[in-house]
Short mmCIF file of N, CA and C in Angstrom, two decimals:
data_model
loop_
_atom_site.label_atom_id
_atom_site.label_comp_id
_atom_site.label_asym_id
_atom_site.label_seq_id
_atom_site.Cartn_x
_atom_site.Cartn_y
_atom_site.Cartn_z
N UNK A 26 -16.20 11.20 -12.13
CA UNK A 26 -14.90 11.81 -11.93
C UNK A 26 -14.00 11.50 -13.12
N UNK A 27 -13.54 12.55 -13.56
CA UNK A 27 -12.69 12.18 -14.93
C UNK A 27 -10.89 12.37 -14.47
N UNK A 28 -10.70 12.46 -13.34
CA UNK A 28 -9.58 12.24 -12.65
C UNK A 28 -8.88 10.97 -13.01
N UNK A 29 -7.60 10.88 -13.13
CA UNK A 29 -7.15 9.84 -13.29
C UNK A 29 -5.48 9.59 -12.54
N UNK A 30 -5.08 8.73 -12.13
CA UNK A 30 -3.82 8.76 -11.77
C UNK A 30 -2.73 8.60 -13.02
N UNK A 31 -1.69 9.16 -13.05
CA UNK A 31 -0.47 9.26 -14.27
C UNK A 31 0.44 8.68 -13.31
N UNK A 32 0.64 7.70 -12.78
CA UNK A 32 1.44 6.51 -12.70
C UNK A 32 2.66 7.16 -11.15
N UNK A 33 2.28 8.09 -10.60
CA UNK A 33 2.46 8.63 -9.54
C UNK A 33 2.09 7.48 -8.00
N UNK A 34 2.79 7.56 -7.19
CA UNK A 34 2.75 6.89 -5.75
C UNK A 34 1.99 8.06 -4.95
N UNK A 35 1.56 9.74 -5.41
CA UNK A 35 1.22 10.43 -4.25
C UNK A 35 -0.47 10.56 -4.45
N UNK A 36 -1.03 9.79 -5.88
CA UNK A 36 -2.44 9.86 -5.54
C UNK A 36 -2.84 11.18 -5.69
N UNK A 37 -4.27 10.69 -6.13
CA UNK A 37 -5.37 11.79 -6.62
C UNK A 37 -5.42 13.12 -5.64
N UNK A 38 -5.53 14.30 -5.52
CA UNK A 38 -5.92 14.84 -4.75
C UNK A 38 -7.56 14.51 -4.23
N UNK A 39 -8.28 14.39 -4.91
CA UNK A 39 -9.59 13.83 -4.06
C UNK A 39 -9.36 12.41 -3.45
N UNK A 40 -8.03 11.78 -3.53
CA UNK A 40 -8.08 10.36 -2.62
C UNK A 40 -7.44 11.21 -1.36
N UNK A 41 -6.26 12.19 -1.48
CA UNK A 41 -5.95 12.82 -0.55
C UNK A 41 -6.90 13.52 0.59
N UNK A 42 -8.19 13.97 -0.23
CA UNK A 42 -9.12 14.62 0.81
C UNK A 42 -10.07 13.60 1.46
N UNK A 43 -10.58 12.30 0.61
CA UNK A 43 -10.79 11.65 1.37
C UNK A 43 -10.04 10.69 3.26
N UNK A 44 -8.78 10.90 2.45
CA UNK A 44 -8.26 10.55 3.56
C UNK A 44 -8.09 11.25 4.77
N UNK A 45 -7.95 12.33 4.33
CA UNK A 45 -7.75 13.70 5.81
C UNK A 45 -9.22 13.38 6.29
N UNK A 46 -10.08 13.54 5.57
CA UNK A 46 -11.09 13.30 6.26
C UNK A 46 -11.55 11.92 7.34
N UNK A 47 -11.41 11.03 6.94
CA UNK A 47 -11.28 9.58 7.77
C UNK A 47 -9.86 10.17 8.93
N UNK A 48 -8.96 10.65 8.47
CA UNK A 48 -7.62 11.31 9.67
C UNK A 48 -8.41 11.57 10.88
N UNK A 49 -9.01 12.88 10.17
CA UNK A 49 -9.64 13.93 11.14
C UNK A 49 -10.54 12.94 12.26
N UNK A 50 -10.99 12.15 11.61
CA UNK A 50 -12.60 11.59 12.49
C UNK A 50 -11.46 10.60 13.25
N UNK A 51 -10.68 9.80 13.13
CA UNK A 51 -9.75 8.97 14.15
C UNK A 51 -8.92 10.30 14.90
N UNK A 52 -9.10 11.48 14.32
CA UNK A 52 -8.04 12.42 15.94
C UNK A 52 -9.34 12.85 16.27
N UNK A 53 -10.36 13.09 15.98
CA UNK A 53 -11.91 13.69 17.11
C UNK A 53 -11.87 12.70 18.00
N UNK A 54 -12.17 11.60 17.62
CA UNK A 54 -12.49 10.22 18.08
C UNK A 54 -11.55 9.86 18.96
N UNK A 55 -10.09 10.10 18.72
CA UNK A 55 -9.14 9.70 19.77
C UNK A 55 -8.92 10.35 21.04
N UNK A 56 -9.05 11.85 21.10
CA UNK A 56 -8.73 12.80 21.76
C UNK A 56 -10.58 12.76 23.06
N UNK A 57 -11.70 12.68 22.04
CA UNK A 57 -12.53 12.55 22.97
C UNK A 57 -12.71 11.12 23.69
N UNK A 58 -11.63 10.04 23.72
CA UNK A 58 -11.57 8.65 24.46
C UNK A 58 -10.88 9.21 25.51
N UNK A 59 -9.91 10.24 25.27
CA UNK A 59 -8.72 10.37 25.84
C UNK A 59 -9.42 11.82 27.24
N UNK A 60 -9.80 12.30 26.74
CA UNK A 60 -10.56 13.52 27.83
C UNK A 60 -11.65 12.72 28.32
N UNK A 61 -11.47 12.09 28.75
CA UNK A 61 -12.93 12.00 29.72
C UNK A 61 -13.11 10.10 30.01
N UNK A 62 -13.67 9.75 29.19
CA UNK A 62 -13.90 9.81 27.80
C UNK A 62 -15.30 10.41 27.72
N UNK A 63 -15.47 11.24 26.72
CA UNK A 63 -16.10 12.33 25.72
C UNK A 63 -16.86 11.92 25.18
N UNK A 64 -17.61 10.94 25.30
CA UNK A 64 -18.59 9.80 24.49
C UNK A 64 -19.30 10.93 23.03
N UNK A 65 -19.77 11.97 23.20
CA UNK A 65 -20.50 13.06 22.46
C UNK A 65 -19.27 13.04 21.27
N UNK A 66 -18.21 13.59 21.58
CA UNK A 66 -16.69 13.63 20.55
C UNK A 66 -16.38 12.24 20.36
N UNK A 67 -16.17 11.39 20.69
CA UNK A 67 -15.76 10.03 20.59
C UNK A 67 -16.89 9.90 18.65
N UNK A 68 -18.08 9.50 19.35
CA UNK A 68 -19.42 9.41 18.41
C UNK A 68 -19.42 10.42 17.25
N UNK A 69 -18.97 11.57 17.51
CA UNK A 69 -18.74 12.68 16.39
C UNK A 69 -17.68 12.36 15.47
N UNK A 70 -16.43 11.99 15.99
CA UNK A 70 -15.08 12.00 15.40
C UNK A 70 -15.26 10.30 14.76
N UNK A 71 -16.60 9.06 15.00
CA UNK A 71 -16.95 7.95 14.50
C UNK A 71 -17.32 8.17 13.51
N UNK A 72 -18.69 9.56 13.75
CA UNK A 72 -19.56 9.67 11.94
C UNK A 72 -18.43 9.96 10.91
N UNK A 73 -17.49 11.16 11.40
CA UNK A 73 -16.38 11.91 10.38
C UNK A 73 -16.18 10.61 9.78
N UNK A 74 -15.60 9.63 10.56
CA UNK A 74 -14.96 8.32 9.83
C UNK A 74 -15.71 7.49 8.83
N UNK A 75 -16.95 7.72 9.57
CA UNK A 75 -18.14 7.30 8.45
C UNK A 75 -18.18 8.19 6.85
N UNK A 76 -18.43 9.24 7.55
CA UNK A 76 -18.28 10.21 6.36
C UNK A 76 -17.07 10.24 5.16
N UNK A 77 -16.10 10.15 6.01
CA UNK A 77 -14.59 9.74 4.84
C UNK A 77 -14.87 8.52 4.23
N UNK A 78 -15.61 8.16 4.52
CA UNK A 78 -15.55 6.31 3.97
C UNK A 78 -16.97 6.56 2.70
N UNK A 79 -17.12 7.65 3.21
CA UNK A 79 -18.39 7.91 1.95
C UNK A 79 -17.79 8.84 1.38
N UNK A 80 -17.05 9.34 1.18
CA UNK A 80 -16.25 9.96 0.08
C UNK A 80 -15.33 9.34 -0.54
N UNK A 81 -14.75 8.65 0.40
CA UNK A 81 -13.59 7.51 -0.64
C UNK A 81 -14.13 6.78 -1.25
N UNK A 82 -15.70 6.03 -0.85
CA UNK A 82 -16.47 5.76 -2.29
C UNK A 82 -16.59 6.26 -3.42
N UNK A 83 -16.97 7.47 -3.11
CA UNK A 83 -17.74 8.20 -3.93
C UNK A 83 -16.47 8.49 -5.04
N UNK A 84 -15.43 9.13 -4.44
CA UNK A 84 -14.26 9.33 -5.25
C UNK A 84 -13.29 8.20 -5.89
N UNK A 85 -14.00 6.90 -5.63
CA UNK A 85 -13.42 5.76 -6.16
C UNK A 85 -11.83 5.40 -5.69
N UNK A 86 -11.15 5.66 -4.35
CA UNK A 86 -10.38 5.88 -3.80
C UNK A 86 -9.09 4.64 -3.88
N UNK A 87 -10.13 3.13 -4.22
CA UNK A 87 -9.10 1.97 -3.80
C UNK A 87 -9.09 1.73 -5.47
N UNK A 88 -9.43 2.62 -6.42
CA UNK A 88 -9.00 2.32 -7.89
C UNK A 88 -7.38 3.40 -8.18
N UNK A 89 -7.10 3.98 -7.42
CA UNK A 89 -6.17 5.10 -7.59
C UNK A 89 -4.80 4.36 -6.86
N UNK A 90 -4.84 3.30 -7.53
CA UNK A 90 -3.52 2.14 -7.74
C UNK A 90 -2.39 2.51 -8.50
N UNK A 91 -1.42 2.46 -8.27
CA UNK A 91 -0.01 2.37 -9.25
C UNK A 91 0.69 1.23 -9.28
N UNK A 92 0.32 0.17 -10.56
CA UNK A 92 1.26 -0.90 -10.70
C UNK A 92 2.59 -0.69 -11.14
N UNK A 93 3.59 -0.96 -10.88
CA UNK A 93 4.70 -1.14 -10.90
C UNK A 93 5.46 -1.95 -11.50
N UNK A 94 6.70 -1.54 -12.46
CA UNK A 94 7.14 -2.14 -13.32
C UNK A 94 7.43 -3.15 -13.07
N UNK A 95 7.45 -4.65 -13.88
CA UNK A 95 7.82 -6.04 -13.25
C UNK A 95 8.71 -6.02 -12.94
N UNK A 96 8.95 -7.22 -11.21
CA UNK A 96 10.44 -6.70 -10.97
C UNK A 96 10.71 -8.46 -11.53
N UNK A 97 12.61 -7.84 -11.21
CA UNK A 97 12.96 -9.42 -11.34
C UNK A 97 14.07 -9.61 -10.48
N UNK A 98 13.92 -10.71 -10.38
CA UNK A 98 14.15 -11.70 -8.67
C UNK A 98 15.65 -12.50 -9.08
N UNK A 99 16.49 -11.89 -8.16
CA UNK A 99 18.06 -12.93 -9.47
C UNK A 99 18.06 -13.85 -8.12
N UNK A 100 18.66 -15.04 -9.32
CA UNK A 100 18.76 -16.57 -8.92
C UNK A 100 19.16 -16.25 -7.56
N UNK A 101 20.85 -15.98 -7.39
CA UNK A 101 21.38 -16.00 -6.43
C UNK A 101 21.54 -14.95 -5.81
N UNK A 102 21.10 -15.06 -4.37
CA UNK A 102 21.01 -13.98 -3.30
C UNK A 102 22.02 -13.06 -2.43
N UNK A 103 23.11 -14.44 -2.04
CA UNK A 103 23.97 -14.53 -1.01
C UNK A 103 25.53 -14.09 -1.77
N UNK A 104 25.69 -12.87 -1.00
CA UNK A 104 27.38 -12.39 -1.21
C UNK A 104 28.06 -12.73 -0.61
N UNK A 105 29.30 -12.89 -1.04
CA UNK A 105 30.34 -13.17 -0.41
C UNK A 105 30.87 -11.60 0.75
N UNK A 106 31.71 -11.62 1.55
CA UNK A 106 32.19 -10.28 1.86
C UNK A 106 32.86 -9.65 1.10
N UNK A 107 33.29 -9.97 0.16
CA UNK A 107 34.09 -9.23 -1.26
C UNK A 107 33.28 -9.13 -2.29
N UNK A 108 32.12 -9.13 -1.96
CA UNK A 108 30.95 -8.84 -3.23
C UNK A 108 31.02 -10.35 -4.77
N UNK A 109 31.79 -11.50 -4.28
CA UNK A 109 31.65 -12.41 -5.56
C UNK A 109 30.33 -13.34 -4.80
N UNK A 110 30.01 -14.07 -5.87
CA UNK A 110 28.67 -14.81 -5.55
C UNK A 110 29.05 -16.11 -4.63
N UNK A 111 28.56 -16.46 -3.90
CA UNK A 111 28.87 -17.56 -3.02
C UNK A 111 27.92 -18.57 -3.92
N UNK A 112 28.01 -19.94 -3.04
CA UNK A 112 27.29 -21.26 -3.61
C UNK A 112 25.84 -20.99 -3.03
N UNK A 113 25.63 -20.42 -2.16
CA UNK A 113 24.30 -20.27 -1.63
C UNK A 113 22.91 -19.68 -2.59
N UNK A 114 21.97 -20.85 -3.08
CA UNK A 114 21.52 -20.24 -3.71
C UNK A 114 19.86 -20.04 -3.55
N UNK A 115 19.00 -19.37 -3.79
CA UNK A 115 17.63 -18.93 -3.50
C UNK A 115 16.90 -20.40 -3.49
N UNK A 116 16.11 -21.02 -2.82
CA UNK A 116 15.25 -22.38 -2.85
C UNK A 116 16.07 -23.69 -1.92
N UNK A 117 17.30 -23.07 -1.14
CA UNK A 117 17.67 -24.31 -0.31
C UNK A 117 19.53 -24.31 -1.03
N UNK A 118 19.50 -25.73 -0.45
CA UNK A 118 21.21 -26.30 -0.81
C UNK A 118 21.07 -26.49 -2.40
N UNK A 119 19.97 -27.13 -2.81
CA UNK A 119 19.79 -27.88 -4.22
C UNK A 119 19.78 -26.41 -4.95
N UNK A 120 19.01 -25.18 -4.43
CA UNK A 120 19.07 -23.84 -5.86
C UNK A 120 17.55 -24.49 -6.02
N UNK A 121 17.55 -23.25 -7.15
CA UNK A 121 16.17 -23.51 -8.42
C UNK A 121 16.72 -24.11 -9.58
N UNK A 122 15.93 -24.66 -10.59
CA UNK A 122 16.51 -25.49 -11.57
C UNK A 122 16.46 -24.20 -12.71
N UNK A 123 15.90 -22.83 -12.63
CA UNK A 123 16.12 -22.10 -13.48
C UNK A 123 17.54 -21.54 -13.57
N UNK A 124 18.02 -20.73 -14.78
CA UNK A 124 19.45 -20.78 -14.86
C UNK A 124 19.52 -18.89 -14.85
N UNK A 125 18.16 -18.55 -15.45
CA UNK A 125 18.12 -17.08 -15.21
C UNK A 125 17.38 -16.35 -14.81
N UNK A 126 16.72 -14.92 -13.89
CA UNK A 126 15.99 -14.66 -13.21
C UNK A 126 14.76 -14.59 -14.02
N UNK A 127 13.59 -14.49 -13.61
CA UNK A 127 12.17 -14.36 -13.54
C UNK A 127 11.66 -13.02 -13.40
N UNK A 128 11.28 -12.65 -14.47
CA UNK A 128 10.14 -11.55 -14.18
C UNK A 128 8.80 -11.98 -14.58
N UNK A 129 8.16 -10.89 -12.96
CA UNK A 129 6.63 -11.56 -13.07
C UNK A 129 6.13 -10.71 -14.12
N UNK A 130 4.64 -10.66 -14.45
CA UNK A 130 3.72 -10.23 -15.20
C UNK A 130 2.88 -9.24 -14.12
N UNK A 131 2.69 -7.95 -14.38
CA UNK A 131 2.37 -7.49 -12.89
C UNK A 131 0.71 -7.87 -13.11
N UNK A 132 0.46 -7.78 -14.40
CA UNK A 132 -1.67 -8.46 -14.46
C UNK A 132 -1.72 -9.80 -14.06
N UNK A 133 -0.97 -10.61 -14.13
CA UNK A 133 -1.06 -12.18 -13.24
C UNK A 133 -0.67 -12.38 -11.86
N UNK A 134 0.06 -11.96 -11.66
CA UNK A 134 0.87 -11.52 -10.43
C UNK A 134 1.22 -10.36 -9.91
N UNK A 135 -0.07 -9.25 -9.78
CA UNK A 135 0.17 -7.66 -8.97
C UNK A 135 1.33 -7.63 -8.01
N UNK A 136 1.05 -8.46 -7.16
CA UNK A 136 2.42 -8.10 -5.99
C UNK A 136 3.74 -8.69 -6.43
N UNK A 137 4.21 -8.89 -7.32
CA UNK A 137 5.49 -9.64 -7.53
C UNK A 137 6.07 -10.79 -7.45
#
């Protein structure tokens, strides 16, 4: 697949079809628990799920990631009701001993 994501949150269209597909097989699957239960539809709307899960392989589905620009985290959290900074500061009564915020590295630290 020479598909690639351009830094978008809505994803590949083939991650999109994989997913309808895994959708589809949890509403077969749900609806035949729900009539009867439908064991024949239940088992049908299981493979679909199987089946989506072999296409989201195939289409490389959990590589179609968007990292996100580093964020950064300011010292102090807590407003006053007039918007000035109160004494309250991020890490307790004592604060952090840093004096200015932190930005992560999103390749060392993906989630922030």
């Amino acid at each position: 697949m020479s598909e690639e994501s351009h830094g978008s949150h809505a994803g590949r269209p083939s991650s999109w079809i994989a997913v309808t597909i895994i959708f589809i097989g949890f509403v077969v699957g749900g609806v035949g628990l729900c009539l009867g239960p439908m064991w024949i539809m239940f088992w049908v709307g299981a493979g679909v799920v199987v089946l989506g899960l072999l296409v989201s392989w195939a289409v490389h589905l959990f590589s179609d990631v968007v990292v996100d620009a580093p964020r950064v985290i300011p010292e102090i959290v807590d407003y006053s009701l007039f918007g000035s900074h109160s004494s309250k500061r991020r890490g307790g009564d004592a604060g952090e001993v840093l004096d200015v915020p932190v930005a992560t590295d999103t390749q060392q630290a993906p989630h922030g």
